[in-house]
Amino acid sequence: MISKDKTLYSYLLNILVDENCASAQLITSQDVSSLLKRIEKINLKSINIDPEISDVSDCNDDIFIVLDDVVLSESDIGTIKNLLSQKIVIFTNFKKDKYIDDVMLRLGFQTELRDSKNKLKCFSYNLKTYYSLCYRRFKSNDFCSSQHA
């Protein structure tokens, strides 16, 4: 296993444990068999894996995870956020670095990990985090508008 995979899998497992997730939706076309072996050791009851966002029609899982091999549009991210899940973790690489950072910030995501050695970034979103961000913006007179939702 390469260093990037170790970093990604370890970070992802920590998130699953910290968030006390019983189920997860994973979007990737990568071979994640080594990740699944690690997941067997934690309290995750079920995991659904699809290669593309378009393959997911309904999601009742505790968390929605997108790995860095999947390219998402703003519309895809909006669909995940507004229709599929409240807790979201999206891993990206450093391609279109500034653009991705701007989009994620505008959509209310927070940067959780920035690993330039492995060219891996992680963004997260959940309602508590987002409303806390909106409250800070409200207090500083930078009100949350529909562009942040």
mmCIF file of C-alpha atoms in Angstrom:
data_model
loop_
_atom_site.group_PDB
_atom_site.id
_atom_site.type_symbol
_atom_site.label_atom_id
_atom_site.label_comp_id
_atom_site.label_asym_id
_atom_site.label_seq_id
_atom_site.Cartn_x
_atom_site.Cartn_y
_atom_site.Cartn_z
ATOM 1 C CA MET A 1 0.000 0.000 0.000
ATOM 2 C CA ILE A 2 1.366 3.388 -0.927
ATOM 3 C CA SER A 3 1.759 6.239 1.536
ATOM 4 C CA LYS A 4 -1.165 8.173 0.054
ATOM 5 C CA ASP A 5 -3.544 5.241 0.569
ATOM 6 C CA LYS A 6 -2.335 4.740 4.137
ATOM 7 C CA THR A 7 -2.933 8.397 4.900
ATOM 8 C CA LEU A 8 -6.365 8.420 3.254
ATOM 9 C CA TYR A 9 -7.529 5.167 4.862
ATOM 10 C CA SER A 10 -6.266 6.097 8.326
ATOM 11 C CA TYR A 11 -7.867 9.508 8.148
ATOM 12 C CA LEU A 12 -11.127 8.041 6.861
ATOM 13 C CA LEU A 13 -11.248 5.406 9.603
ATOM 14 C CA ASN A 14 -10.702 8.085 12.238
ATOM 15 C CA ILE A 15 -13.622 10.064 10.826
ATOM 16 C CA LEU A 16 -15.900 7.000 10.801
ATOM 17 C CA VAL A 17 -15.035 6.204 14.419
ATOM 18 C CA ASP A 18 -15.184 9.829 15.644
ATOM 19 C CA GLU A 19 -18.580 10.375 14.014
ATOM 20 C CA ASN A 20 -19.837 7.040 15.397
ATOM 21 C CA CYS A 21 -21.118 6.008 11.969
ATOM 22 C CA ALA A 22 -23.072 2.775 11.578
ATOM 23 C CA SER A 23 -23.353 3.058 7.778
ATOM 24 C CA ALA A 24 -21.543 4.812 4.953
ATOM 25 C CA GLN A 25 -21.888 5.536 1.234
ATOM 26 C CA LEU A 26 -18.561 5.522 -0.608
ATOM 27 C CA ILE A 27 -18.071 6.854 -4.134
ATOM 28 C CA THR A 28 -14.958 5.515 -5.858
ATOM 29 C CA SER A 29 -13.847 3.268 -8.674
ATOM 30 C CA GLN A 30 -10.599 2.403 -6.882
ATOM 31 C CA ASP A 31 -9.843 -0.991 -5.413
ATOM 32 C CA VAL A 32 -10.645 -0.393 -1.750
ATOM 33 C CA SER A 33 -10.270 -3.979 -0.526
ATOM 34 C CA SER A 34 -7.536 -2.994 1.964
ATOM 35 C CA LEU A 35 -9.800 -0.222 3.281
ATOM 36 C CA LEU A 36 -12.632 -2.705 3.717
ATOM 37 C CA LYS A 37 -10.345 -4.991 5.759
ATOM 38 C CA ARG A 38 -9.657 -2.072 8.080
ATOM 39 C CA ILE A 39 -13.343 -1.145 8.252
ATOM 40 C CA GLU A 40 -14.188 -4.662 9.427
ATOM 41 C CA LYS A 41 -12.356 -3.848 12.666
ATOM 42 C CA ILE A 42 -14.557 -0.873 13.574
ATOM 43 C CA ASN A 43 -18.249 -0.602 14.380
ATOM 44 C CA LEU A 44 -19.488 0.149 10.841
ATOM 45 C CA LYS A 45 -22.496 -2.074 10.106
ATOM 46 C CA SER A 46 -22.809 -1.421 6.358
ATOM 47 C CA ILE A 47 -21.033 0.301 3.517
ATOM 48 C CA ASN A 48 -22.348 0.932 0.021
ATOM 49 C CA ILE A 49 -19.799 1.488 -2.732
ATOM 50 C CA ASP A 50 -20.625 3.021 -6.112
ATOM 51 C CA PRO A 51 -18.254 4.231 -8.846
ATOM 52 C CA GLU A 52 -20.200 7.393 -9.686
ATOM 53 C CA ILE A 53 -22.557 9.816 -7.982
ATOM 54 C CA SER A 54 -25.168 9.143 -10.674
ATOM 55 C CA ASP A 55 -25.401 5.539 -9.422
ATOM 56 C CA VAL A 56 -26.771 6.720 -6.069
ATOM 57 C CA SER A 57 -30.493 7.357 -6.117
ATOM 58 C CA ASP A 58 -31.193 7.263 -2.398
ATOM 59 C CA CYS A 59 -28.893 7.460 0.596
ATOM 60 C CA ASN A 60 -29.895 6.771 4.169
ATOM 61 C CA ASP A 61 -26.349 6.266 5.394
ATOM 62 C CA ASP A 62 -24.782 8.189 8.274
ATOM 63 C CA ILE A 63 -22.017 9.628 6.112
ATOM 64 C CA PHE A 64 -21.305 10.191 2.420
ATOM 65 C CA ILE A 65 -17.673 9.826 1.317
ATOM 66 C CA VAL A 66 -16.143 10.653 -2.068
ATOM 67 C CA LEU A 67 -12.585 9.567 -2.798
ATOM 68 C CA ASP A 68 -10.117 11.564 -4.858
ATOM 69 C CA ASP A 69 -10.510 9.517 -8.070
ATOM 70 C CA VAL A 70 -14.017 10.921 -8.551
ATOM 71 C CA VAL A 71 -14.425 14.340 -10.163
ATOM 72 C CA LEU A 72 -17.499 16.158 -8.866
ATOM 73 C CA SER A 73 -19.249 19.161 -10.344
ATOM 74 C CA GLU A 74 -20.739 21.875 -8.149
ATOM 75 C CA SER A 75 -24.123 20.403 -9.038
ATOM 76 C CA ASP A 76 -23.013 16.961 -7.801
ATOM 77 C CA ILE A 77 -21.844 18.457 -4.520
ATOM 78 C CA GLY A 78 -25.157 20.305 -4.181
ATOM 79 C CA THR A 79 -27.078 17.077 -4.794
ATOM 80 C CA ILE A 80 -25.075 15.267 -2.125
ATOM 81 C CA LYS A 81 -25.466 18.118 0.337
ATOM 82 C CA ASN A 82 -29.147 18.882 -0.222
ATOM 83 C CA LEU A 83 -30.626 15.497 -1.088
ATOM 84 C CA LEU A 84 -28.404 12.630 -0.029
ATOM 85 C CA SER A 85 -26.585 13.249 3.241
ATOM 86 C CA GLN A 86 -25.952 15.626 6.109
ATOM 87 C CA LYS A 87 -22.417 14.432 6.865
ATOM 88 C CA ILE A 88 -20.089 14.560 3.893
ATOM 89 C CA VAL A 89 -16.382 13.909 3.393
ATOM 90 C CA ILE A 90 -14.783 14.669 0.032
ATOM 91 C CA PHE A 91 -11.171 13.848 -0.782
ATOM 92 C CA THR A 92 -9.545 15.668 -3.703
ATOM 93 C CA ASN A 93 -6.113 15.968 -5.238
ATOM 94 C CA PHE A 94 -4.274 19.207 -5.921
ATOM 95 C CA LYS A 95 -5.529 19.626 -9.499
ATOM 96 C CA LYS A 96 -7.401 22.930 -9.877
ATOM 97 C CA ASP A 97 -6.326 23.631 -6.303
ATOM 98 C CA LYS A 98 -7.516 27.232 -5.937
ATOM 99 C CA TYR A 99 -10.785 26.608 -7.799
ATOM 100 C CA ILE A 100 -11.671 23.576 -5.646
ATOM 101 C CA ASP A 101 -10.830 25.474 -2.455
ATOM 102 C CA ASP A 102 -13.073 28.383 -3.525
ATOM 103 C CA VAL A 103 -16.000 26.111 -4.462
ATOM 104 C CA MET A 104 -15.799 24.107 -1.256
ATOM 105 C CA LEU A 105 -15.606 27.205 0.920
ATOM 106 C CA ARG A 106 -18.557 28.783 -0.892
ATOM 107 C CA LEU A 107 -20.601 25.603 -0.373
ATOM 108 C CA GLY A 108 -19.865 25.583 3.364
ATOM 109 C CA PHE A 109 -17.189 22.879 3.494
ATOM 110 C CA GLN A 110 -14.190 23.051 5.795
ATOM 111 C CA THR A 111 -10.689 21.895 4.958
ATOM 112 C CA GLU A 112 -9.826 18.980 7.235
ATOM 113 C CA LEU A 113 -6.587 17.763 5.652
ATOM 114 C CA ARG A 114 -4.050 19.268 3.278
ATOM 115 C CA ASP A 115 -1.235 16.806 2.573
ATOM 116 C CA SER A 116 0.984 18.222 -0.186
ATOM 117 C CA LYS A 117 3.404 15.274 0.011
ATOM 118 C CA ASN A 118 0.663 12.825 -1.008
ATOM 119 C CA LYS A 119 -1.310 15.403 -3.039
ATOM 120 C CA LEU A 120 -4.410 14.790 -0.948
ATOM 121 C CA LYS A 121 -6.984 17.179 0.506
ATOM 122 C CA CYS A 122 -10.049 16.415 2.564
ATOM 123 C CA PHE A 123 -13.111 18.624 2.935
ATOM 124 C CA SER A 124 -15.978 17.974 5.325
ATOM 125 C CA TYR A 125 -19.506 19.222 5.802
ATOM 126 C CA ASN A 126 -22.136 18.657 8.434
ATOM 127 C CA LEU A 127 -24.935 20.862 9.682
ATOM 128 C CA LYS A 128 -23.381 21.712 13.054
ATOM 129 C CA THR A 129 -20.206 22.881 11.359
ATOM 130 C CA TYR A 130 -22.081 24.875 8.734
ATOM 131 C CA TYR A 131 -24.428 26.652 11.130
ATOM 132 C CA SER A 132 -21.506 27.473 13.404
ATOM 133 C CA LEU A 133 -19.788 29.050 10.374
ATOM 134 C CA CYS A 134 -22.954 31.012 9.505
ATOM 135 C CA TYR A 135 -23.248 32.267 13.070
ATOM 136 C CA ARG A 136 -19.655 33.578 12.984
ATOM 137 C CA ARG A 137 -20.373 35.290 9.651
ATOM 138 C CA PHE A 138 -23.591 36.772 11.060
ATOM 139 C CA LYS A 139 -21.702 38.169 14.036
ATOM 140 C CA SER A 140 -19.180 39.755 11.663
ATOM 141 C CA ASN A 141 -21.973 41.151 9.407
ATOM 142 C CA ASP A 142 -21.051 38.776 6.547
ATOM 143 C CA PHE A 143 -24.500 37.148 6.494
ATOM 144 C CA CYS A 144 -25.052 33.643 5.121
ATOM 145 C CA SER A 145 -26.934 33.921 1.895
ATOM 146 C CA SER A 146 -28.367 31.454 -0.569
ATOM 147 C CA GLN A 147 -24.964 31.234 -2.248
ATOM 148 C CA HIS A 148 -23.633 29.559 0.942
ATOM 149 C CA ALA A 149 -26.450 27.019 1.166
#
